[in-house]
Amino acid sequence: MILSDIHGNCNALKKILESVQLTDINGIIILGDIIDYGARSNEVISLLSEIPKEYIIVNIFGNHEEAILMNNFDRFSSLRGIQSAQYTSSILTKESREYLEKMSSSGKAEFSLAGRSCLAVHGSLNDCFWKSIDPEEVEGYYMDYDYVFSGHSHIPHAFYKFYSNDDQKYRNKKRTLFINPGSVGQPRNHNPNASFAVLNIFTEAVKLMNVRYDIEEEQNYFTREIDEFYKVRLERGI
């Protein structure tokens, strides 16, 4: 199971975890931005902490973890984004900060999955934190990987790219599978439902999944310290 961009949305994460039995999966890849924008970052971290450690394959920083833990908000594109991150930083508990500090702070991780070479990156190799992988124009060197898992855009995708090489057994092509699960807690694909992905490592089938959750209930947790924009956008997935 692949999760990204939970953004403090506890109801959305809870519904996803209820929809997939841990006994039915081999592991979970978490691609960053588990906090901020939403109202319940501490609760999200508490929920993730309950997942047995043996299920977590990768758990990496997103740009929001990096900004808040480093106390550097310079790269946010709006004042409301800066204010939201500063507010989230102010409410994080000691336990939440300890959890975040154990995540991979580089925003990327290399690992092996069923004998396949894998890269998990919050954004892209051009910028691990702030630049997404664009399916229409893949920039960066990914040829060495069989699977590339990324987030940040809040828009799901699953596609293959075939690189030219000298391997005649495969007709001089090297295949890389790119997967973005979309956003659990703040989707931007005009679908307000919580988004995630499941990869079958035996058949290589990719399912881009969505589950309904109680958006109105989650909105009720928002306080005046968080700009109304982040609350309202949940209704349309924008």
Coordinates of N, CA and C in Angstrom, one line a residue:
M1 N 0.8 -1.2 0.0 CA 0.0 0.0 0.0 C 0.9 1.2 0.0
I2 N 0.5 2.2 -0.8 CA 1.3 3.4 -1.0 C 0.5 4.6 -0.5
L3 N 1.0 5.4 0.4 CA 0.3 6.6 1.0 C 1.2 7.8 0.8
S4 N 0.5 8.9 0.5 CA 1.3 10.2 0.5 C 0.3 11.3 0.8
D5 N 0.9 12.4 1.3 CA 0.2 13.7 1.5 C -1.1 13.5 2.3
I6 N -0.9 13.0 3.5 CA -2.0 12.8 4.4 C -2.5 14.2 5.0
H7 N -1.5 15.1 5.2 CA -1.8 16.5 5.6 C -2.8 16.6 6.7
G8 N -2.5 15.9 7.8 CA -3.3 16.1 9.0 C -4.7 15.8 8.9
N9 N -5.1 15.0 8.0 CA -6.5 14.6 7.8 C -6.7 13.2 8.4
C10 N -7.1 13.2 9.6 CA -7.2 11.9 10.4 C -8.4 11.0 9.9
N11 N -9.5 11.6 9.6 CA -10.6 10.8 9.1 C -10.3 10.1 7.8
A12 N -9.6 10.8 6.9 CA -9.3 10.2 5.6 C -8.3 9.0 5.8
L13 N -7.3 9.2 6.6 CA -6.4 8.1 6.8 C -7.0 7.0 7.5
K14 N -7.9 7.2 8.5 CA -8.6 6.2 9.2 C -9.4 5.3 8.3
K15 N -10.1 5.9 7.3 CA -11.0 5.2 6.4 C -10.1 4.3 5.5
I16 N -9.0 4.8 5.1 CA -8.1 4.0 4.2 C -7.6 2.8 5.0
L17 N -7.1 3.0 6.2 CA -6.6 1.9 7.0 C -7.7 0.9 7.3
E18 N -9.0 1.3 7.4 CA -10.1 0.4 7.7 C -10.4 -0.4 6.4
S19 N -10.1 0.2 5.2 CA -10.5 -0.4 4.0 C -9.6 -1.5 3.5
V20 N -8.4 -1.5 4.1 CA -7.3 -2.5 3.7 C -6.9 -3.2 4.9
Q21 N -7.0 -4.5 4.9 CA -6.5 -5.4 6.0 C -5.0 -5.5 6.0
L22 N -4.3 -5.2 7.1 CA -2.9 -5.3 7.1 C -2.4 -6.7 6.7
T23 N -3.2 -7.7 7.0 CA -2.9 -9.1 6.7 C -2.9 -9.4 5.2
D24 N -3.5 -8.5 4.4 CA -3.7 -8.7 3.0 C -2.5 -8.0 2.2
I25 N -1.7 -7.3 2.9 CA -0.6 -6.5 2.2 C 0.8 -6.9 2.8
N26 N 1.8 -6.7 2.1 CA 3.2 -7.0 2.5 C 3.9 -5.8 3.2
G27 N 3.4 -4.6 2.9 CA 4.0 -3.5 3.5 C 3.4 -2.2 3.1
I28 N 3.9 -1.1 3.7 CA 3.3 0.2 3.4 C 4.5 1.2 3.1
I29 N 4.3 1.9 2.0 CA 5.3 3.0 1.7 C 4.6 4.3 1.9
I30 N 5.3 5.1 2.8 CA 4.7 6.5 3.1 C 5.6 7.5 2.5
L31 N 5.1 8.4 1.7 CA 5.9 9.3 0.9 C 5.9 10.8 1.3
G32 N 5.6 11.0 2.6 CA 5.8 12.3 3.1 C 4.6 13.2 3.2
D33 N 4.7 14.4 3.8 CA 3.7 15.3 4.0 C 2.5 14.7 4.8
I34 N 2.8 14.1 5.9 CA 1.8 13.5 6.8 C 1.1 14.6 7.6
I35 N 1.8 15.7 7.7 CA 1.3 16.8 8.6 C 1.0 18.1 7.8
D36 N 0.3 19.0 8.5 CA 0.1 20.4 8.0 C -1.1 20.5 7.0
Y37 N -1.6 21.7 6.8 CA -2.8 22.0 6.1 C -4.0 21.6 6.8
G38 N -4.1 20.3 7.2 CA -5.2 19.8 8.0 C -5.1 20.2 9.4
A39 N -6.1 19.9 10.2 CA -6.2 20.3 11.6 C -5.6 19.3 12.6
R40 N -5.4 18.0 12.2 CA -5.1 17.0 13.1 C -3.8 16.3 12.8
S41 N -2.7 17.0 12.8 CA -1.4 16.4 12.5 C -1.0 15.4 13.6
N42 N -1.2 15.8 14.9 CA -0.9 14.9 16.0 C -1.7 13.6 16.0
E43 N -2.9 13.7 15.6 CA -3.8 12.5 15.6 C -3.4 11.6 14.4
V44 N -3.0 12.2 13.3 CA -2.5 11.4 12.2 C -1.2 10.6 12.6
I45 N -0.3 11.3 13.2 CA 0.9 10.7 13.7 C 0.6 9.6 14.7
S46 N -0.3 9.8 15.6 CA -0.7 8.8 16.6 C -1.2 7.5 15.9
L47 N -2.0 7.8 14.8 CA -2.6 6.6 14.1 C -1.5 5.9 13.3
L48 N -0.6 6.6 12.7 CA 0.5 5.9 12.0 C 1.4 5.1 13.0
S49 N 1.5 5.7 14.2 CA 2.4 5.0 15.2 C 1.8 3.7 15.6
E50 N 0.5 3.5 15.4 CA -0.1 2.2 15.8 C 0.1 1.1 14.8
I51 N 0.6 1.4 13.6 CA 0.9 0.4 12.6 C 2.2 -0.3 13.0
P52 N 2.2 -1.6 13.1 CA 3.4 -2.4 13.4 C 4.6 -2.0 12.5
K53 N 5.7 -1.8 13.2 CA 6.9 -1.3 12.4 C 7.3 -2.2 11.3
E54 N 7.0 -3.5 11.4 CA 7.4 -4.4 10.3 C 6.7 -4.2 9.0
Y55 N 5.6 -3.5 9.1 CA 4.8 -3.2 7.9 C 5.3 -1.9 7.1
I56 N 6.1 -1.1 7.8 CA 6.5 0.2 7.2 C 7.8 -0.1 6.4
I57 N 7.7 -0.1 5.1 CA 8.9 -0.3 4.3 C 9.7 1.0 4.2
V58 N 9.0 2.1 3.9 CA 9.7 3.4 3.8 C 8.8 4.5 4.4
N59 N 9.4 5.5 5.1 CA 8.7 6.6 5.7 C 9.6 7.8 5.5
I60 N 9.3 8.7 4.6 CA 10.2 9.7 4.2 C 9.6 11.1 4.5
F61 N 10.4 12.1 4.7 CA 10.0 13.5 4.8 C 9.4 14.0 3.5
G62 N 8.3 14.8 3.6 CA 7.9 15.7 2.5 C 8.4 17.1 2.8
N63 N 8.0 18.0 1.9 CA 8.4 19.4 2.1 C 7.9 20.0 3.4
H64 N 6.7 19.5 3.9 CA 6.2 20.1 5.1 C 6.9 19.6 6.3
E65 N 7.3 18.4 6.4 CA 8.1 17.9 7.5 C 9.5 18.6 7.5
E66 N 10.0 18.7 6.3 CA 11.4 19.4 6.2 C 11.3 20.8 6.6
A67 N 10.3 21.6 6.2 CA 10.1 23.0 6.5 C 9.9 23.2 8.0
I68 N 9.0 22.4 8.6 CA 8.6 22.5 10.0 C 9.8 22.1 10.9
L69 N 10.4 20.9 10.6 CA 11.4 20.4 11.5 C 12.7 21.3 11.4
M70 N 12.9 21.9 10.2 CA 14.1 22.8 10.0 C 13.8 24.2 10.3
N71 N 12.5 24.5 10.6 CA 12.0 25.9 10.9 C 12.4 26.8 9.8
N72 N 12.1 26.4 8.6 CA 12.5 27.2 7.4 C 11.2 27.2 6.5
F73 N 10.6 28.4 6.4 CA 9.3 28.5 5.6 C 9.5 29.3 4.3
D74 N 10.7 29.5 3.9 CA 11.0 30.4 2.8 C 10.4 30.0 1.4
R75 N 10.2 28.7 1.2 CA 9.8 28.2 -0.1 C 8.3 28.0 -0.3
F76 N 7.5 28.3 0.7 CA 6.1 28.3 0.6 C 5.7 29.4 -0.4
S77 N 4.7 29.1 -1.2 CA 4.3 30.1 -2.3 C 3.3 31.1 -1.8
S78 N 2.7 31.0 -0.6 CA 1.7 31.9 -0.2 C 1.9 32.2 1.3
L79 N 1.4 33.3 1.8 CA 1.4 33.6 3.2 C 0.6 32.7 4.0
R80 N -0.6 32.2 3.4 CA -1.4 31.3 4.2 C -0.7 29.9 4.4
G81 N 0.1 29.6 3.4 CA 0.9 28.3 3.6 C 1.9 28.5 4.7
I82 N 2.6 29.6 4.8 CA 3.5 29.9 5.8 C 2.8 29.9 7.2
Q83 N 1.7 30.5 7.3 CA 1.0 30.6 8.5 C 0.5 29.2 9.0
S84 N 0.0 28.4 8.0 CA -0.4 27.1 8.4 C 0.7 26.2 8.9
A85 N 1.9 26.3 8.3 CA 3.0 25.5 8.7 C 3.5 26.0 10.1
Q86 N 3.5 27.3 10.3 CA 3.9 27.8 11.6 C 2.9 27.4 12.7
Y87 N 1.7 27.4 12.4 CA 0.7 27.0 13.4 C 0.8 25.5 13.7
T88 N 1.0 24.7 12.6 CA 1.2 23.2 12.8 C 2.4 23.0 13.7
S89 N 3.5 23.7 13.4 CA 4.7 23.6 14.2 C 4.4 23.9 15.7
S90 N 3.6 24.9 16.0 CA 3.3 25.3 17.3 C 2.5 24.3 18.1
I91 N 1.7 23.4 17.4 CA 0.8 22.5 18.1 C 1.4 21.1 18.2
L92 N 2.5 20.8 17.5 CA 3.0 19.4 17.5 C 3.5 19.1 18.9
T93 N 3.1 17.9 19.3 CA 3.5 17.4 20.7 C 4.9 16.9 20.6
K94 N 5.4 16.7 21.8 CA 6.8 16.1 21.9 C 6.8 14.7 21.2
E95 N 5.8 13.9 21.4 CA 5.7 12.6 20.8 C 5.7 12.7 19.3
S96 N 4.9 13.7 18.8 CA 4.8 13.8 17.3 C 6.2 14.2 16.7
R97 N 6.9 15.1 17.4 CA 8.2 15.5 16.9 C 9.2 14.4 16.9
E98 N 9.1 13.6 18.0 CA 10.0 12.4 18.0 C 9.7 11.4 16.9
Y99 N 8.4 11.3 16.5 CA 8.1 10.4 15.4 C 8.6 11.0 14.1
L100 N 8.5 12.3 13.9 CA 8.9 12.9 12.7 C 10.4 12.8 12.6
E101 N 11.1 13.0 13.7 CA 12.6 12.9 13.6 C 13.2 11.6 13.3
K102 N 12.3 10.5 13.4 CA 12.8 9.2 13.0 C 12.5 8.9 11.5
M103 N 11.8 9.8 10.8 CA 11.6 9.6 9.4 C 12.9 9.9 8.6
S104 N 12.9 9.4 7.4 CA 14.1 9.7 6.5 C 14.0 11.2 6.1
S105 N 14.9 12.0 6.5 CA 14.9 13.4 6.4 C 15.4 13.9 5.0
S106 N 15.9 13.0 4.2 CA 16.4 13.4 2.8 C 15.3 13.6 1.8
G107 N 14.1 13.1 2.2 CA 13.0 13.1 1.2 C 13.0 12.1 0.2
K108 N 14.0 11.1 0.3 CA 14.0 10.0 -0.7 C 14.7 8.8 0.0
A109 N 14.4 7.6 -0.6 CA 15.0 6.4 -0.1 C 15.1 5.4 -1.2
E110 N 16.2 4.7 -1.3 CA 16.3 3.5 -2.2 C 16.2 2.2 -1.5
F111 N 15.5 1.3 -2.1 CA 15.3 0.0 -1.4 C 14.9 -1.1 -2.5
S112 N 14.9 -2.3 -2.0 CA 14.5 -3.4 -2.9 C 13.2 -4.0 -2.6
L113 N 12.4 -4.3 -3.6 CA 11.0 -4.9 -3.4 C 10.9 -6.0 -4.3
A114 N 10.8 -7.2 -3.8 CA 10.6 -8.4 -4.6 C 11.7 -8.5 -5.7
G115 N 12.9 -8.2 -5.3 CA 14.0 -8.2 -6.3 C 14.1 -7.1 -7.2
R116 N 13.2 -6.1 -7.1 CA 13.2 -4.9 -8.0 C 13.8 -3.7 -7.3
S117 N 14.5 -2.9 -8.1 CA 15.2 -1.7 -7.6 C 14.2 -0.6 -7.5
C118 N 14.1 0.0 -6.3 CA 13.0 1.0 -6.1 C 13.6 2.3 -5.6
L119 N 12.9 3.4 -5.9 CA 13.1 4.7 -5.4 C 11.8 5.2 -4.8
A120 N 11.8 5.7 -3.6 CA 10.7 6.5 -3.0 C 11.2 7.9 -2.9
V121 N 10.5 8.9 -3.4 CA 10.9 10.3 -3.3 C 9.6 11.1 -3.2
H122 N 9.6 12.1 -2.3 CA 8.4 12.9 -2.1 C 8.1 13.7 -3.4
G123 N 9.1 14.3 -3.9 CA 8.9 15.1 -5.1 C 9.5 14.4 -6.3
S124 N 10.7 14.8 -6.6 CA 11.4 14.2 -7.8 C 12.9 14.3 -7.5
L125 N 13.7 13.6 -8.4 CA 15.1 13.7 -8.3 C 15.7 15.1 -8.6
N126 N 14.9 15.9 -9.3 CA 15.3 17.3 -9.5 C 15.2 18.1 -8.3
D127 N 14.2 17.8 -7.4 CA 14.0 18.5 -6.2 C 13.2 17.6 -5.3
C128 N 13.8 17.0 -4.3 CA 13.1 15.9 -3.5 C 11.9 16.4 -2.8
F129 N 11.9 17.7 -2.5 CA 10.8 18.3 -1.7 C 9.8 19.1 -2.4
W130 N 10.2 19.8 -3.5 CA 9.3 20.9 -4.0 C 8.9 20.7 -5.5
K131 N 9.4 19.7 -6.2 CA 9.1 19.6 -7.6 C 8.6 18.2 -7.9
S132 N 7.4 18.1 -8.4 CA 6.8 16.8 -8.7 C 7.3 16.1 -10.0
I133 N 7.1 14.8 -10.1 CA 7.3 14.1 -11.4 C 6.1 14.4 -12.3
D134 N 6.4 14.9 -13.4 CA 5.3 15.2 -14.4 C 5.2 14.0 -15.4
P135 N 4.1 13.3 -15.5 CA 4.0 12.2 -16.4 C 4.3 12.5 -17.8
E136 N 4.0 13.8 -18.2 CA 4.1 14.2 -19.6 C 5.6 14.6 -19.9
E137 N 6.4 14.8 -18.9 CA 7.7 15.3 -19.2 C 8.6 14.8 -18.0
V138 N 9.0 13.6 -18.0 CA 9.8 13.0 -16.9 C 11.2 13.6 -16.9
E139 N 11.5 14.4 -15.9 CA 12.9 14.9 -15.8 C 13.6 14.2 -14.7
G140 N 14.9 14.0 -14.9 CA 15.7 13.3 -13.9 C 16.1 11.9 -14.3
Y141 N 17.1 11.4 -13.7 CA 17.6 10.1 -14.1 C 16.9 8.9 -13.3
Y142 N 16.0 8.2 -13.9 CA 15.3 7.1 -13.2 C 15.6 5.8 -13.8
M143 N 16.4 5.7 -14.8 CA 16.6 4.5 -15.5 C 17.1 3.3 -14.7
D144 N 17.8 3.6 -13.6 CA 18.4 2.5 -12.7 C 17.3 1.9 -11.9
Y145 N 16.1 2.4 -11.8 CA 15.0 1.9 -11.0 C 14.0 1.2 -11.8
D146 N 13.4 0.1 -11.1 CA 12.3 -0.6 -11.7 C 11.0 0.1 -11.3
Y147 N 10.9 0.5 -10.0 CA 9.7 1.2 -9.5 C 10.1 2.6 -9.0
V148 N 9.4 3.6 -9.3 CA 9.6 4.9 -8.7 C 8.3 5.4 -8.1
F149 N 8.3 5.5 -6.7 CA 7.1 6.0 -6.0 C 7.3 7.4 -5.6
S150 N 6.3 8.3 -5.9 CA 6.5 9.7 -5.6 C 5.1 10.3 -5.2
G151 N 5.2 11.5 -4.6 CA 4.0 12.2 -4.2 C 4.0 13.7 -4.6
H152 N 3.7 14.5 -3.7 CA 3.8 16.0 -3.7 C 2.7 16.7 -4.6
S153 N 2.4 16.1 -5.8 CA 1.5 16.7 -6.7 C 0.1 16.6 -6.3
H154 N -0.3 15.7 -5.4 CA -1.6 15.4 -5.0 C -2.5 14.9 -6.1
I155 N -1.9 14.5 -7.2 CA -2.6 13.9 -8.4 C -2.1 12.6 -8.7
P156 N -2.9 11.5 -8.6 CA -2.4 10.2 -8.8 C -2.0 9.9 -10.3
H157 N -1.0 9.0 -10.4 CA -0.6 8.5 -11.8 C 0.0 7.1 -11.6
A158 N 0.0 6.4 -12.7 CA 0.7 5.1 -12.8 C 1.0 5.0 -14.3
F159 N 2.3 4.9 -14.7 CA 2.7 4.8 -16.1 C 4.0 4.2 -16.2
Y160 N 4.3 3.7 -17.4 CA 5.7 3.2 -17.7 C 6.4 4.2 -18.6
K161 N 7.7 4.2 -18.3 CA 8.6 4.9 -19.3 C 9.7 3.9 -19.7
F162 N 9.9 3.8 -21.0 CA 10.9 2.9 -21.6 C 12.2 3.6 -22.0
Y163 N 13.3 3.4 -21.4 CA 14.5 4.0 -21.7 C 15.3 3.2 -22.7
S164 N 16.1 3.8 -23.5 CA 16.9 3.1 -24.5 C 18.2 2.6 -23.8
N165 N 18.6 1.3 -24.0 CA 19.8 0.8 -23.5 C 20.4 -0.2 -24.5
D166 N 21.4 -1.0 -24.1 CA 22.0 -2.0 -24.9 C 21.6 -3.4 -24.6
D167 N 20.5 -3.6 -23.9 CA 20.1 -5.0 -23.5 C 19.2 -5.6 -24.6
Q168 N 19.9 -6.4 -25.5 CA 19.2 -7.0 -26.6 C 18.1 -8.0 -26.2
K169 N 18.2 -8.6 -25.0 CA 17.2 -9.5 -24.5 C 15.8 -8.8 -24.4
Y170 N 15.8 -7.5 -24.1 CA 14.6 -6.7 -24.0 C 14.5 -5.7 -25.1
R171 N 15.1 -6.0 -26.2 CA 15.0 -5.1 -27.4 C 15.5 -3.7 -27.1
N172 N 16.6 -3.7 -26.4 CA 17.3 -2.4 -26.1 C 16.4 -1.4 -25.4
K173 N 15.6 -1.9 -24.5 CA 14.7 -1.1 -23.7 C 14.8 -1.4 -22.2
K174 N 14.8 -0.4 -21.4 CA 14.7 -0.6 -19.9 C 13.4 0.1 -19.4
R175 N 12.6 -0.7 -18.7 CA 11.3 -0.2 -18.3 C 11.3 0.2 -16.8
T176 N 10.7 1.4 -16.6 CA 10.5 1.9 -15.2 C 9.0 2.2 -15.0
L177 N 8.5 1.7 -13.9 CA 7.1 2.0 -13.5 C 7.1 3.1 -12.5
F178 N 6.3 4.2 -12.8 CA 6.1 5.3 -12.0 C 4.8 5.3 -11.3
I179 N 4.7 5.4 -10.0 CA 3.4 5.4 -9.3 C 3.4 6.6 -8.3
N180 N 2.3 7.4 -8.4 CA 2.0 8.4 -7.5 C 0.6 8.1 -7.0
P181 N 0.4 7.9 -5.6 CA -0.9 7.4 -5.1 C -1.9 8.5 -5.0
G182 N -1.5 9.8 -5.3 CA -2.4 10.9 -5.0 C -2.3 11.3 -3.5
S183 N -3.2 12.1 -3.1 CA -3.2 12.6 -1.7 C -4.3 11.9 -0.8
V184 N -3.9 11.4 0.3 CA -4.9 10.9 1.3 C -5.8 12.0 1.8
G185 N -5.2 13.1 2.2 CA -5.9 14.1 3.0 C -6.2 15.4 2.3
Q186 N -5.7 15.6 1.1 CA -6.0 16.8 0.4 C -5.8 16.6 -1.1
P187 N -6.7 15.8 -1.7 CA -6.6 15.5 -3.1 C -6.8 16.7 -4.0
R188 N -6.2 16.8 -5.1 CA -6.3 17.9 -6.0 C -6.6 17.4 -7.4
N189 N -7.2 16.3 -7.5 CA -7.6 15.7 -8.8 C -9.1 15.8 -9.1
H190 N -9.7 16.8 -8.4 CA -11.2 17.0 -8.5 C -12.0 15.9 -8.0
N191 N -11.4 15.0 -7.2 CA -12.1 13.9 -6.5 C -11.9 14.1 -5.0
P192 N -12.9 14.4 -4.3 CA -12.7 14.8 -2.8 C -12.4 13.5 -2.0
N193 N -12.5 12.3 -2.5 CA -12.3 11.1 -1.7 C -10.8 10.9 -1.4
A194 N -10.5 10.2 -0.3 CA -9.2 9.9 0.1 C -8.5 9.0 -0.9
S195 N -7.3 9.4 -1.4 CA -6.7 8.7 -2.5 C -5.4 7.9 -2.0
F196 N -5.2 6.7 -2.5 CA -4.0 5.9 -2.2 C -3.9 4.9 -3.3
A197 N -2.8 4.1 -3.2 CA -2.5 3.1 -4.3 C -2.1 1.8 -3.7
V198 N -2.4 0.7 -4.4 CA -1.9 -0.6 -4.1 C -1.2 -1.2 -5.3
L199 N 0.0 -1.7 -5.0 CA 0.8 -2.4 -6.0 C 0.9 -3.9 -5.7
N200 N 0.5 -4.7 -6.6 CA 0.6 -6.2 -6.5 C 2.0 -6.5 -7.0
I201 N 2.9 -6.9 -6.2 CA 4.3 -7.1 -6.6 C 4.5 -8.4 -7.4
F202 N 3.5 -9.2 -7.4 CA 3.6 -10.4 -8.2 C 3.1 -10.2 -9.6
T203 N 2.0 -9.5 -9.8 CA 1.4 -9.3 -11.1 C 1.8 -7.9 -11.7
E204 N 2.3 -7.1 -10.8 CA 2.6 -5.7 -11.2 C 1.4 -4.9 -11.5
A205 N 0.2 -5.3 -11.1 CA -1.0 -4.5 -11.3 C -1.0 -3.4 -10.3
V206 N -1.4 -2.2 -10.7 CA -1.5 -1.0 -9.9 C -2.9 -0.6 -9.8
K207 N -3.4 -0.5 -8.6 CA -4.7 0.0 -8.3 C -4.7 1.4 -7.7
L208 N -5.2 2.4 -8.4 CA -5.3 3.7 -7.8 C -6.7 3.8 -7.1
M209 N -6.7 3.9 -5.8 CA -7.9 3.7 -5.0 C -8.4 5.0 -4.4
N210 N -9.7 5.0 -4.2 CA -10.3 6.1 -3.5 C -11.4 5.6 -2.5
V211 N -11.4 6.2 -1.3 CA -12.4 5.8 -0.3 C -13.1 7.1 0.2
R212 N -14.4 7.0 0.5 CA -15.2 8.1 1.0 C -14.9 8.2 2.5
Y213 N -14.9 9.4 3.0 CA -14.8 9.7 4.4 C -15.7 10.9 4.7
D214 N -15.9 11.1 6.0 CA -16.7 12.2 6.4 C -16.0 13.5 6.4
I215 N -16.1 14.2 5.3 CA -15.4 15.5 5.0 C -15.9 16.5 6.0
E216 N -17.2 16.6 6.2 CA -17.8 17.6 7.1 C -17.3 17.5 8.5
E217 N -17.2 16.2 9.0 CA -16.7 16.0 10.3 C -15.3 16.5 10.4
E218 N -14.5 16.2 9.4 CA -13.0 16.6 9.5 C -12.9 18.1 9.4
Q219 N -13.8 18.8 8.7 CA -13.8 20.2 8.6 C -14.1 20.9 10.0
N220 N -14.9 20.2 10.7 CA -15.3 20.7 12.1 C -14.1 20.9 13.0
Y221 N -13.0 20.2 12.7 CA -11.8 20.3 13.6 C -10.9 21.5 13.2
F222 N -11.2 22.2 12.1 CA -10.4 23.3 11.7 C -10.6 24.5 12.6
T223 N -9.6 25.2 12.9 CA -9.6 26.4 13.8 C -9.4 27.6 13.0
R224 N -9.5 28.8 13.6 CA -9.3 30.0 12.9 C -7.9 30.2 12.5
E225 N -7.0 29.5 13.2 CA -5.5 29.7 12.8 C -5.2 29.1 11.5
I226 N -6.1 28.2 10.9 CA -5.8 27.7 9.6 C -6.7 28.4 8.6
D227 N -6.1 28.8 7.5 CA -6.9 29.6 6.5 C -8.1 28.7 6.0
E228 N -9.2 29.4 5.8 CA -10.5 28.8 5.4 C -10.3 28.0 4.0
F229 N -9.3 28.5 3.3 CA -9.0 27.8 2.0 C -8.8 26.3 2.1
Y230 N -8.0 26.0 3.1 CA -7.6 24.5 3.2 C -8.8 23.7 3.7
K231 N -9.7 24.3 4.4 CA -10.9 23.6 4.8 C -11.9 23.4 3.7
V232 N -12.2 24.5 2.9 CA -13.2 24.4 1.9 C -12.8 23.6 0.7
R233 N -11.5 23.6 0.4 CA -11.0 22.8 -0.8 C -11.2 21.3 -0.7
L234 N -11.4 20.8 0.5 CA -11.6 19.4 0.7 C -12.9 18.9 0.1
E235 N -13.9 19.9 -0.1 CA -15.2 19.5 -0.6 C -15.2 19.1 -2.1
R236 N -14.2 19.7 -2.8 CA -14.2 19.5 -4.3 C -12.9 18.7 -4.7
G237 N -12.0 18.5 -3.8 CA -10.7 17.9 -4.2 C -9.9 18.7 -5.2
I238 N -9.7 20.0 -4.8 CA -9.0 21.0 -5.6 C -7.8 21.5 -4.9

